[in-house]
N, CA, C and O atoms as a MOPAC input file, in Angstrom:
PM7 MOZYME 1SCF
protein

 N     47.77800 1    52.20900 1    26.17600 1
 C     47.85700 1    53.58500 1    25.70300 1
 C     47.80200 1    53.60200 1    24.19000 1
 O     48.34100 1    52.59800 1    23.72600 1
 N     47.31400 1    54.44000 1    23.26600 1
 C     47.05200 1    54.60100 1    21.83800 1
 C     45.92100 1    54.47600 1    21.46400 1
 O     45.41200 1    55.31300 1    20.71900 1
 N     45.22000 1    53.32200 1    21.92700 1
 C     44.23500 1    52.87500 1    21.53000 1
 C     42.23200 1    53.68600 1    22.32700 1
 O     41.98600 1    54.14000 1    23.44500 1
 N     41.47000 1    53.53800 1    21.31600 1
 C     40.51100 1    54.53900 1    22.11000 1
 C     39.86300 1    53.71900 1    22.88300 1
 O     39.21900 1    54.30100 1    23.75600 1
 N     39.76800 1    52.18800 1    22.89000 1
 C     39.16500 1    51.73100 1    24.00000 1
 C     39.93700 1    50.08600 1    24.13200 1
 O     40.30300 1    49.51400 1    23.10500 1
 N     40.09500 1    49.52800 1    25.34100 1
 C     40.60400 1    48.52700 1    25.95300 1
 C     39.60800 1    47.61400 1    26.73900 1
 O     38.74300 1    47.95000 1    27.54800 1
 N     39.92200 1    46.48800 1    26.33300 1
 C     38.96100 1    45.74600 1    27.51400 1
 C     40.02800 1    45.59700 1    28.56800 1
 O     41.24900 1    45.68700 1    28.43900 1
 N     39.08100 1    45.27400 1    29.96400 1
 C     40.19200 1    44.99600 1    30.89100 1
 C     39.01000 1    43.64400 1    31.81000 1
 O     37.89000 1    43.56400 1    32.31500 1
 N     40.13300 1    42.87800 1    31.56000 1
 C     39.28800 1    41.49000 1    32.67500 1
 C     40.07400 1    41.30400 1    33.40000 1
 O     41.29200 1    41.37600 1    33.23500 1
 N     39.43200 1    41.00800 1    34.40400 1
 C     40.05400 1    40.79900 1    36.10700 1
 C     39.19900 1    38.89900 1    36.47400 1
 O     38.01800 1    38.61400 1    36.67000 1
 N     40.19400 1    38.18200 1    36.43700 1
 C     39.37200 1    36.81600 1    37.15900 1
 C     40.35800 1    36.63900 1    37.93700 1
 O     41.55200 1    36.51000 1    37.67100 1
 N     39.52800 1    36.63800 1    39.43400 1
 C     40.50000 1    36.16400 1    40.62500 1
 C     39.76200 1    34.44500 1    40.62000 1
 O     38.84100 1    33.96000 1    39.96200 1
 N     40.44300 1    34.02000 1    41.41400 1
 C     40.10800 1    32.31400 1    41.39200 1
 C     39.22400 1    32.00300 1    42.24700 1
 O     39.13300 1    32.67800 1    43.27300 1
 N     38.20700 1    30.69800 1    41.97400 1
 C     37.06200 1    30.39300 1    42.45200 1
 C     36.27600 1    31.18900 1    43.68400 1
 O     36.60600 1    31.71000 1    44.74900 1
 N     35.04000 1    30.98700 1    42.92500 1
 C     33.41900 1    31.94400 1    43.73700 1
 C     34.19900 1    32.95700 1    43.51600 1
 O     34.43100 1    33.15900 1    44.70800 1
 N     34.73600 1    33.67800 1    43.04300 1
 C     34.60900 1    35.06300 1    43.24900 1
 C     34.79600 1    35.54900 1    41.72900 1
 O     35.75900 1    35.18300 1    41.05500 1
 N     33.52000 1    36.63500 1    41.11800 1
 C     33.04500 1    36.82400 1    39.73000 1
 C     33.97300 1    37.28400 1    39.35700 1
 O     34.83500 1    37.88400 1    40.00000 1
 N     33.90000 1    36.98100 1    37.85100 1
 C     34.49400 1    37.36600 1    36.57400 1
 C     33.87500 1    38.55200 1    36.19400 1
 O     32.80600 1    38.71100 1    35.60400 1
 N     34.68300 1    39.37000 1    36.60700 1
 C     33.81500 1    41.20400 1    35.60900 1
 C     34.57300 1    41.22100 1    34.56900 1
 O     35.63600 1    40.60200 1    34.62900 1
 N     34.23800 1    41.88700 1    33.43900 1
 C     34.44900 1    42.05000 1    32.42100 1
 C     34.42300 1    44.14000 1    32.27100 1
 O     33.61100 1    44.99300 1    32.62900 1
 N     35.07000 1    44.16200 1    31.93100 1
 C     34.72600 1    45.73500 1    31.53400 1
 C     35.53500 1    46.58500 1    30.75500 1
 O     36.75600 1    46.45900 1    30.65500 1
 N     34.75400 1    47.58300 1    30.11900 1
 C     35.56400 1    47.75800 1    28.86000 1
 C     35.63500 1    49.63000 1    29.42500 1
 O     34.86600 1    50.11200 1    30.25800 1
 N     36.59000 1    50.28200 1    28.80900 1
 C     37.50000 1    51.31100 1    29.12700 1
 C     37.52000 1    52.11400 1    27.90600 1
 O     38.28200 1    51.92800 1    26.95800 1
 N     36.40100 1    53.24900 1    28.02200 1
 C     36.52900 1    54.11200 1    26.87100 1
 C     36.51300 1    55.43200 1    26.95000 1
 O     35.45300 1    56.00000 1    27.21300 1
 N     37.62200 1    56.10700 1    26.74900 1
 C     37.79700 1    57.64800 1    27.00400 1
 C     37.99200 1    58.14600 1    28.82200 1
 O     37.91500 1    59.19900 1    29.45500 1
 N     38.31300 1    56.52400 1    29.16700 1
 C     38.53200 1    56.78600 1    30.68000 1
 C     37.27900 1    56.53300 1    31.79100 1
 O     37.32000 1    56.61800 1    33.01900 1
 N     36.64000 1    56.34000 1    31.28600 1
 C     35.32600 1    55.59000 1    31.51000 1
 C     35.40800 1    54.09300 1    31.82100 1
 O     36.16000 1    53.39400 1    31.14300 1
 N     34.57600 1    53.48700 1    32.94300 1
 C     34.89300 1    52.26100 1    33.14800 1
 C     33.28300 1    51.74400 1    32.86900 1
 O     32.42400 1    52.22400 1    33.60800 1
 N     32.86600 1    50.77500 1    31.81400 1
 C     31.51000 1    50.12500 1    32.07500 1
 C     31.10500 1    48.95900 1    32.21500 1
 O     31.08600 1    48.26200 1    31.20000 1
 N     30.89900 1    48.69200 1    32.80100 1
 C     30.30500 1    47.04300 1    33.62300 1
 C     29.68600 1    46.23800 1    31.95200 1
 O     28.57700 1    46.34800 1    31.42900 1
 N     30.69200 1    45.59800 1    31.56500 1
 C     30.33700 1    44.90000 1    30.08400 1
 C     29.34100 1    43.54100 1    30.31600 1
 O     28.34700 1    43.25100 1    29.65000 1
 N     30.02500 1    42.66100 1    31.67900 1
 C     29.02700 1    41.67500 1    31.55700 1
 C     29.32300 1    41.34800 1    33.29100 1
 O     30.10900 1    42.01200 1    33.96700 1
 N     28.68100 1    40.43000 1    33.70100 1
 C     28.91800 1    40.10000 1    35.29500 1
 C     28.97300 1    38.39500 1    35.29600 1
 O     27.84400 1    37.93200 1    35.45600 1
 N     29.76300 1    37.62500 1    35.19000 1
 C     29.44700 1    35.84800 1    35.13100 1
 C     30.26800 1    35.29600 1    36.51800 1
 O     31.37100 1    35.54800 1    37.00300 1
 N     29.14600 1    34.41500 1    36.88900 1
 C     29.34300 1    34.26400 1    38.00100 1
 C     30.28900 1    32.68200 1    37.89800 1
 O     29.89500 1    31.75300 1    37.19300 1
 N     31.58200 1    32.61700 1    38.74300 1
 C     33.04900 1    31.70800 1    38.71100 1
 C     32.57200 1    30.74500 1    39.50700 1
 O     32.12100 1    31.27000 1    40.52600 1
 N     32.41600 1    29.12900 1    39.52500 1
 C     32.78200 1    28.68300 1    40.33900 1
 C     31.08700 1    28.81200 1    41.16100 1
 O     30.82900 1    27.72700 1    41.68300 1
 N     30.37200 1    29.46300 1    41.29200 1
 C     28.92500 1    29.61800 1    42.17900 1
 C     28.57000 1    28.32900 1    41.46100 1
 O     29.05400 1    28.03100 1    40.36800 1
 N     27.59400 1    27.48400 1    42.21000 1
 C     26.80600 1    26.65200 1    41.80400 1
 C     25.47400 1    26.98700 1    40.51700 1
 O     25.46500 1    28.18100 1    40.21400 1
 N     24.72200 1    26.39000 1    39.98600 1
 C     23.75200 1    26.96800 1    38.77600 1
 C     22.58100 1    26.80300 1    39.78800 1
 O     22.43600 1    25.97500 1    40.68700 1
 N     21.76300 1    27.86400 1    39.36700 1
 C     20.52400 1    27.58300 1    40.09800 1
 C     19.44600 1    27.12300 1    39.35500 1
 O     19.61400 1    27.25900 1    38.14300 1
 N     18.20200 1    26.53300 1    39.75000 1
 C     17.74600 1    25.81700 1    39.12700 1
 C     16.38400 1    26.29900 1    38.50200 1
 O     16.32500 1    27.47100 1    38.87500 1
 N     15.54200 1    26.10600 1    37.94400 1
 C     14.27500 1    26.92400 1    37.37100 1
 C     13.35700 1    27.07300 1    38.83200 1
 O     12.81600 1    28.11500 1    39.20100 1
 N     13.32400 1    25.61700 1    39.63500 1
 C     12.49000 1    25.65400 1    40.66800 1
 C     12.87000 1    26.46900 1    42.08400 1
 O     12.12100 1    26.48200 1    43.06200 1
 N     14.11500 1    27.11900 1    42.02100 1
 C     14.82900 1    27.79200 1    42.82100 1
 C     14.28800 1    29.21600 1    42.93100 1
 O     14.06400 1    29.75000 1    44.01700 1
 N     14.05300 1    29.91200 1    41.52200 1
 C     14.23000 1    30.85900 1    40.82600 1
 C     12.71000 1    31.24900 1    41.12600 1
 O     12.28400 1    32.19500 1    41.78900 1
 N     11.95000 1    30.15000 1    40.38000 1
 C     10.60200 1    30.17600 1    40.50000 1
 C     10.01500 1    30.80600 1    41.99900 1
 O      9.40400 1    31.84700 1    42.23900 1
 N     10.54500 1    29.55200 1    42.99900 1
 C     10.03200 1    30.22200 1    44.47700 1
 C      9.88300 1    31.14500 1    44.56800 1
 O      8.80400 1    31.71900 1    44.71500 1
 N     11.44800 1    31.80000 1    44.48000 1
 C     11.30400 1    33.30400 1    44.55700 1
 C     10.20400 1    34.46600 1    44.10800 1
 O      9.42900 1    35.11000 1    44.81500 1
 N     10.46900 1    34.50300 1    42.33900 1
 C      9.09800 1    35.01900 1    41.71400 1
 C      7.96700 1    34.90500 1    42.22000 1
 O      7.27700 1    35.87800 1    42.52500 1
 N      7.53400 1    33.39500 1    42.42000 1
 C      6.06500 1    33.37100 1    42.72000 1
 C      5.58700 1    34.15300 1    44.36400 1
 O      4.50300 1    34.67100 1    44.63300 1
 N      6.92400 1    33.99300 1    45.35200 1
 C      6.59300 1    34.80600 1    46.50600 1
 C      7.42900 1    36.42700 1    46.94000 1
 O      7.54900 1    36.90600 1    48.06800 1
 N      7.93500 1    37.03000 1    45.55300 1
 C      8.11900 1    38.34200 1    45.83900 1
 C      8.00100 1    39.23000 1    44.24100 1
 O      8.36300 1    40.38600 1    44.02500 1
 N      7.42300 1    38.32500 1    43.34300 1
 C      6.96500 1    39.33000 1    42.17500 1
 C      5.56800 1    39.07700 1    41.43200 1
 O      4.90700 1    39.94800 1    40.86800 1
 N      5.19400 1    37.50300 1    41.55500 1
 C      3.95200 1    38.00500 1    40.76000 1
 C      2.80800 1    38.04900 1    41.20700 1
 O      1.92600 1    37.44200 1    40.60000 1
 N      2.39500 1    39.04600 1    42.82500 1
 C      1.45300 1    40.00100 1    42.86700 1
 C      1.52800 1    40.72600 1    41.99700 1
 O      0.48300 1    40.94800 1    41.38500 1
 N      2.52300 1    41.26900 1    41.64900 1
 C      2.16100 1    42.25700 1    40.69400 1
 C      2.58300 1    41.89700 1    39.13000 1
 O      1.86700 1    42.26800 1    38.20000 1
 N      3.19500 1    41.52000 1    39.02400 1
 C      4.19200 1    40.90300 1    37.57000 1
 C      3.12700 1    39.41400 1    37.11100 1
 O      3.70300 1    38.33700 1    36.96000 1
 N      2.04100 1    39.47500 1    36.97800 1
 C      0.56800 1    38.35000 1    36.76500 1
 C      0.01900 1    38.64700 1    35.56000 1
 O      0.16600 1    39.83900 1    35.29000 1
 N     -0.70500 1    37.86200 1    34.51900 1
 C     -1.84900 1    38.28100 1    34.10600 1
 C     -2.84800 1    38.69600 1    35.07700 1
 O     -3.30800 1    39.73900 1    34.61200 1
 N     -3.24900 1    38.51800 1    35.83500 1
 C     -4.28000 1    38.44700 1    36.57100 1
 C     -3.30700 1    38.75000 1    38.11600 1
 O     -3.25800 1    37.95600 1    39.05600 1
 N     -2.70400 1    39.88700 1    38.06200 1
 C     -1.97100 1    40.59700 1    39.46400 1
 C     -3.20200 1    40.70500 1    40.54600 1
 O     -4.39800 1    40.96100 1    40.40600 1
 N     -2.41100 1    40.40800 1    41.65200 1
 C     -3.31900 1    40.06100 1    43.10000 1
 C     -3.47600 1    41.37300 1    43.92200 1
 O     -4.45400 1    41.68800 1    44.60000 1
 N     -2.05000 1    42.24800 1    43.68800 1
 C     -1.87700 1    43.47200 1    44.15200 1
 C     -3.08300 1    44.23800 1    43.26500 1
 O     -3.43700 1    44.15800 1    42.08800 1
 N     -3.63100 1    45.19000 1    44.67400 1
 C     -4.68500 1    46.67300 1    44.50900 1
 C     -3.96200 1    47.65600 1    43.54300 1
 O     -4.48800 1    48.18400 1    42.56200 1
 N     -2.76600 1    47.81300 1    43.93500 1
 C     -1.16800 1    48.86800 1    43.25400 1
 C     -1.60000 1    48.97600 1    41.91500 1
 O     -1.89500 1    50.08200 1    41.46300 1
 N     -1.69600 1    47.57500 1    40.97400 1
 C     -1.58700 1    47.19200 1    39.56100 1
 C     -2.63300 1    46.65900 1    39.11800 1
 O     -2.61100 1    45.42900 1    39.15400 1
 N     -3.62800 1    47.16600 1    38.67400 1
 C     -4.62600 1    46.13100 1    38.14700 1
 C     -4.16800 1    45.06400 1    36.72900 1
 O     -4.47100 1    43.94600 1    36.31200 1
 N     -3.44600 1    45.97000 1    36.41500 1
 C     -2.64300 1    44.85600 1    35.10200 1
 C     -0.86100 1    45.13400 1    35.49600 1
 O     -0.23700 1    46.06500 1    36.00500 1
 N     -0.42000 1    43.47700 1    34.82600 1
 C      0.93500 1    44.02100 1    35.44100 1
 C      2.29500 1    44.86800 1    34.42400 1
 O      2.55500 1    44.73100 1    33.22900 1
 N      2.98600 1    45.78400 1    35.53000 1
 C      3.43900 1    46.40800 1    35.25800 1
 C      4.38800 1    46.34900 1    33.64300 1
 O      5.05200 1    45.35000 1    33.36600 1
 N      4.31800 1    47.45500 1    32.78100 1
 C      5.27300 1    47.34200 1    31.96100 1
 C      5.13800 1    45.99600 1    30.95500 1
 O      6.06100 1    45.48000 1    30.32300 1
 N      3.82100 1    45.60100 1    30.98400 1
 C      3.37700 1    44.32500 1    30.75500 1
 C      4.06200 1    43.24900 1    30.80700 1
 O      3.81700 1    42.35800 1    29.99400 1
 N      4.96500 1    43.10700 1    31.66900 1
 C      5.68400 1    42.33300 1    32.37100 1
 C      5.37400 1    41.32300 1    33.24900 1
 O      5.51700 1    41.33900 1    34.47200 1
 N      4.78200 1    40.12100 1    32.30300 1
 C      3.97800 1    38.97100 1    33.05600 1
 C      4.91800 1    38.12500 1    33.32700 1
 O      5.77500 1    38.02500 1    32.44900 1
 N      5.09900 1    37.20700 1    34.64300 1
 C      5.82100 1    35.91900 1    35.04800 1
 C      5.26300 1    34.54600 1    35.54600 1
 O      5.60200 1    33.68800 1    36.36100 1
 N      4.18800 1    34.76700 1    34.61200 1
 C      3.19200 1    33.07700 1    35.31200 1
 C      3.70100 1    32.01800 1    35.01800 1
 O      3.62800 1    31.01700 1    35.73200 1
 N      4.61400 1    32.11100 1    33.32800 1
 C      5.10000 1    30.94300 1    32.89000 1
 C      6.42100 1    30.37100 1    32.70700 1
 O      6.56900 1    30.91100 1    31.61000 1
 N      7.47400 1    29.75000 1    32.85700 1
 C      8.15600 1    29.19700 1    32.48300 1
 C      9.43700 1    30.13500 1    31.58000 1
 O     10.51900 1    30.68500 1    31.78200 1
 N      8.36900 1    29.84100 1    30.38600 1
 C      8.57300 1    30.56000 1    29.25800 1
 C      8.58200 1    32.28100 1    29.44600 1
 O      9.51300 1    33.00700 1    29.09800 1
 N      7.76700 1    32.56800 1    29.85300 1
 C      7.96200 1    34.33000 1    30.89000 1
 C      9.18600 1    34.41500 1    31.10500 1
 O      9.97100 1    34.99900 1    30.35800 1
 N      9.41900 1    33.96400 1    31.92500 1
 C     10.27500 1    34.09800 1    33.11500 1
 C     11.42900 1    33.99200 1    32.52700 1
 O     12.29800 1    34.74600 1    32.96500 1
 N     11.75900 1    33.20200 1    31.55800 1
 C     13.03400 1    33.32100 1    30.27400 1
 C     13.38100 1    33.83300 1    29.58100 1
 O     14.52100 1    34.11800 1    29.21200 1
 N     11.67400 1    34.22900 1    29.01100 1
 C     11.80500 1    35.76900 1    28.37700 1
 C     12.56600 1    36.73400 1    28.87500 1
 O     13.69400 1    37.13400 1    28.58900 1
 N     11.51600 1    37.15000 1    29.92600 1
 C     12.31500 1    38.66600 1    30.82700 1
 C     13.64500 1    38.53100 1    31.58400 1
 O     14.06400 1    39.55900 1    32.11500 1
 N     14.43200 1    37.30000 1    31.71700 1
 C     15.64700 1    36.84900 1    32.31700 1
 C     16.34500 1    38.01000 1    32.39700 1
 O     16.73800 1    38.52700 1    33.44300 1
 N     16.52600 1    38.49300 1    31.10500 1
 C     18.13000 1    39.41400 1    31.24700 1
 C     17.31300 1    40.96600 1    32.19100 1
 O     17.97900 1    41.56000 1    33.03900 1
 N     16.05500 1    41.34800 1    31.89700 1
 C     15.31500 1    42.18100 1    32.47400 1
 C     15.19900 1    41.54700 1    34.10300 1
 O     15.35000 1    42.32900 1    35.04200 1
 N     15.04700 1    40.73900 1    34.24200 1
 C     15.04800 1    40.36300 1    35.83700 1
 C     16.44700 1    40.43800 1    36.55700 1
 O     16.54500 1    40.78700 1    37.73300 1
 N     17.37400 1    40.13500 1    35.88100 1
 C     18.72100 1    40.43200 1    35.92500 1
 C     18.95700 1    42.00500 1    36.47900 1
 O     19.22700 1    42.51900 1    37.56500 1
 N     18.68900 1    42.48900 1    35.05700 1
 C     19.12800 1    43.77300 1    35.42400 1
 C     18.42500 1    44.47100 1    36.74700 1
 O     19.18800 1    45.04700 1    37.52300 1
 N     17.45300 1    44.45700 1    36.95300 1
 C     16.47100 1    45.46700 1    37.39000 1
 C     16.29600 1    44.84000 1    39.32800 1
 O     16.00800 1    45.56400 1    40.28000 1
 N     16.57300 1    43.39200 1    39.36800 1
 C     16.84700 1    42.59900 1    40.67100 1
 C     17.85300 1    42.59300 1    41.02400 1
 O     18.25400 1    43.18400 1    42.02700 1
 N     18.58200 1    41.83200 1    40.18100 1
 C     20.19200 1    42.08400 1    41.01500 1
 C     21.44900 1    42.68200 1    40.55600 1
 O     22.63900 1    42.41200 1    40.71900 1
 N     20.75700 1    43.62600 1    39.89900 1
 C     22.33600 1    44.87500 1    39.91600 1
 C     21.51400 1    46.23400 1    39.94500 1
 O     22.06600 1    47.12900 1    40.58400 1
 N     20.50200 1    46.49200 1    39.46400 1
 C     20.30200 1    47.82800 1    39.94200 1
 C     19.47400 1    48.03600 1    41.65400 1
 O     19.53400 1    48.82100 1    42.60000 1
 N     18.72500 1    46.77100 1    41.26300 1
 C     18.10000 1    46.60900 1    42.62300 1
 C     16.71800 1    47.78300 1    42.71800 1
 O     16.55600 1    48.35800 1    43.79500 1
 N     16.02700 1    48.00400 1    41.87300 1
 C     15.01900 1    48.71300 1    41.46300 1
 C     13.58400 1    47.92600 1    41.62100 1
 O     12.56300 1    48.61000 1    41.69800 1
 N     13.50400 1    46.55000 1    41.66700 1
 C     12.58800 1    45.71200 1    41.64600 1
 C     12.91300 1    45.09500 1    43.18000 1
 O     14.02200 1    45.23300 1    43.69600 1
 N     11.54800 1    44.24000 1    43.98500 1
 C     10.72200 1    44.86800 1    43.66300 1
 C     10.24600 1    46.39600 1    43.94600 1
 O     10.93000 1    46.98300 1    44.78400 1
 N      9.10000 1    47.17200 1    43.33200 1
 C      9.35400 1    48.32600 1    43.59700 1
 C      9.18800 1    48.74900 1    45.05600 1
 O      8.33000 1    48.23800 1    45.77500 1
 N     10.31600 1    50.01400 1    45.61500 1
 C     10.60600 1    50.13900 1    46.98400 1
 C     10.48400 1    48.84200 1    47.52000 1
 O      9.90900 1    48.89100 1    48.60800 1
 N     10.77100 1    47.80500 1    47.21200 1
 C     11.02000 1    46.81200 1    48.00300 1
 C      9.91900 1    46.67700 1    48.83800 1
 O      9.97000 1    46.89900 1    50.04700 1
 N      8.71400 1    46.24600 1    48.11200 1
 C      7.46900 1    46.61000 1    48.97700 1
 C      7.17100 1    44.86000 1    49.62700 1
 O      6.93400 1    44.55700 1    50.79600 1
 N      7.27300 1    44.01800 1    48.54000 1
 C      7.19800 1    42.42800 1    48.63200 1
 C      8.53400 1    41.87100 1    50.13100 1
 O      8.45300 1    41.05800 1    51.05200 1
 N      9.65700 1    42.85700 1    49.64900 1
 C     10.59500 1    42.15100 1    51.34500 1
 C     11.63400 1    41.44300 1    50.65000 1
 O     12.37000 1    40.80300 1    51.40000 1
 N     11.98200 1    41.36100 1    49.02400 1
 C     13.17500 1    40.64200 1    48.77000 1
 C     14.53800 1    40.98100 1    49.53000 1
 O     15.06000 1    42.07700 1    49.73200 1
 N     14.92500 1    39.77200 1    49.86600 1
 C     16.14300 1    39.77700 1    50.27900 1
 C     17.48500 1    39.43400 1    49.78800 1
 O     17.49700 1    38.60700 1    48.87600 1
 N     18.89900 1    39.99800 1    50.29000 1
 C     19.49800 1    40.07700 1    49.16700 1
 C     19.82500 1    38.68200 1    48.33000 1
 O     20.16100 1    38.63500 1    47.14600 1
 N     19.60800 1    37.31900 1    49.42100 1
 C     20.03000 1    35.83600 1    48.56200 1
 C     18.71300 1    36.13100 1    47.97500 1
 O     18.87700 1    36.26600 1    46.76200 1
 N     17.76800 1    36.25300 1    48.22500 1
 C     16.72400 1    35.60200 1    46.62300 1
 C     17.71300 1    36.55000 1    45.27800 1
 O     18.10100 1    36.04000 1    44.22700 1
 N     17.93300 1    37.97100 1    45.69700 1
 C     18.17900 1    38.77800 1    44.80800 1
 C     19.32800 1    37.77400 1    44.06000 1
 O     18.97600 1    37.43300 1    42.93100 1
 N     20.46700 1    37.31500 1    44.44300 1
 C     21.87600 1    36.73900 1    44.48500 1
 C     20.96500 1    35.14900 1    43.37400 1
 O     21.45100 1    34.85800 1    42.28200 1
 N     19.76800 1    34.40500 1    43.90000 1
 C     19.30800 1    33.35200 1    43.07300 1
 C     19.10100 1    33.95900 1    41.99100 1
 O     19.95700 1    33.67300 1    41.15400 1
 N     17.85800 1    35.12300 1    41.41800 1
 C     17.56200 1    35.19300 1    40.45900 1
 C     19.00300 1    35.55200 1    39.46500 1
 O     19.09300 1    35.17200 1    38.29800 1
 N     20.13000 1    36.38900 1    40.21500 1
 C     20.99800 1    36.64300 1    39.40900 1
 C     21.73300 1    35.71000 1    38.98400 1
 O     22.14800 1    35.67700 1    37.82500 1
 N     21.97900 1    34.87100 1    39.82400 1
 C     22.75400 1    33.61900 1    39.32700 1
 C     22.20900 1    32.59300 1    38.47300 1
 O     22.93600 1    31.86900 1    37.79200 1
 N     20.88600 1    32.50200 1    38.48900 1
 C     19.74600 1    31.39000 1    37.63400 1
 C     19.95000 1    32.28800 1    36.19200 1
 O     20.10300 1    31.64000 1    35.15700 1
 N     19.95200 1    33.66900 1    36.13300 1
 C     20.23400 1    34.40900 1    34.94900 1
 C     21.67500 1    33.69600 1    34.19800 1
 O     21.82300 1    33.19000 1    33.08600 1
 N     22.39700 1    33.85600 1    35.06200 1
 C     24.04200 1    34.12000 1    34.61400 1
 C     24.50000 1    32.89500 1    34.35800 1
 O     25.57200 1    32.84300 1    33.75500 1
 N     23.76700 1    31.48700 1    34.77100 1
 C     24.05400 1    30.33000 1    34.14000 1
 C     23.18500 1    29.74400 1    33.22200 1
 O     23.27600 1    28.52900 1    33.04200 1
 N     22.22400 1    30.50300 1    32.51100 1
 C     21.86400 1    30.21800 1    31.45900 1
 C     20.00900 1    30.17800 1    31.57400 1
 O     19.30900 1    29.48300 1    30.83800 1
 N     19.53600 1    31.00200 1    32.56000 1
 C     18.09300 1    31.09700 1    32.53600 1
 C     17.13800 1    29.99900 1    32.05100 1
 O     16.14100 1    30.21800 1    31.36300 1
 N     17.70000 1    28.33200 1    32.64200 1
 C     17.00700 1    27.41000 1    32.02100 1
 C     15.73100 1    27.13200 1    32.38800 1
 O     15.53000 1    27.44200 1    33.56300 1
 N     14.87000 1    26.70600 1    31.88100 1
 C     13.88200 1    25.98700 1    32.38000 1
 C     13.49200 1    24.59000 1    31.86800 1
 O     14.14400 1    24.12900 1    30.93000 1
 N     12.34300 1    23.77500 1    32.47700 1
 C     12.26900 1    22.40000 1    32.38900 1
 C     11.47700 1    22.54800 1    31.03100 1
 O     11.10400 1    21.54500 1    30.42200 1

């Protein structure tokens, strides 16, 4: 009480996430999401996924009719891509769940759960 904003962290003990969230004017907002205790996933984990539920369309050279170029110019052919847009694959896969669009590709929620977790331990690649 006094103060105009508070953080408040909640860590219950192993696999189960660390939220972070901060408290302003009574407002609660999702500050960060890190995942406790989950294993790290790996670039080639991550990759699978992408290559079989995003880059029809997310390509230089997209396979999907939908996009002749890909969306938001949001390419994932490389490595380096794919590290780029991390915190964007994050957001938009596994917390808003907006990608892919209407869920046209069939992701399911563990790929969703890999890409978020390959994010949240540090979006490495080889």
């Amino acid at each position: 009480a006094g103060t105009t904003a508070a953080a408040l962290v909640v860590h219950v003990v192993r696999a189960v996430p660390l939220l972070t969230a901060v408290v302003w004017g009574g407002v609660v907002a999702v500050a960060s999401f890190i995942s406790c205790g989950k294993r790290s996933v790996s670039y080639a984990e991550a990759r699978a996924v992408v290559d079989r539920r995003c880059i029809e369309c997310h390509a230089a050279k997209p396979t999907s009719r939908a996009f002749p170029i890909a969306p938001k110019g949001v390419m994932l052919d490389t490595s380096l891509e794919m590290q780029q847009y991390a915190q964007r694959i994050e957001a938009t896969v596994a917390v808003e769940r907006t990608m892919p669009l209407a869920n046209l590709s069939g992701m399911t929620d563990e790929e969703r759960r890999i890409l978020g977790r390959w994010v949240q331990t540090g979006a490495k690649i080889p």
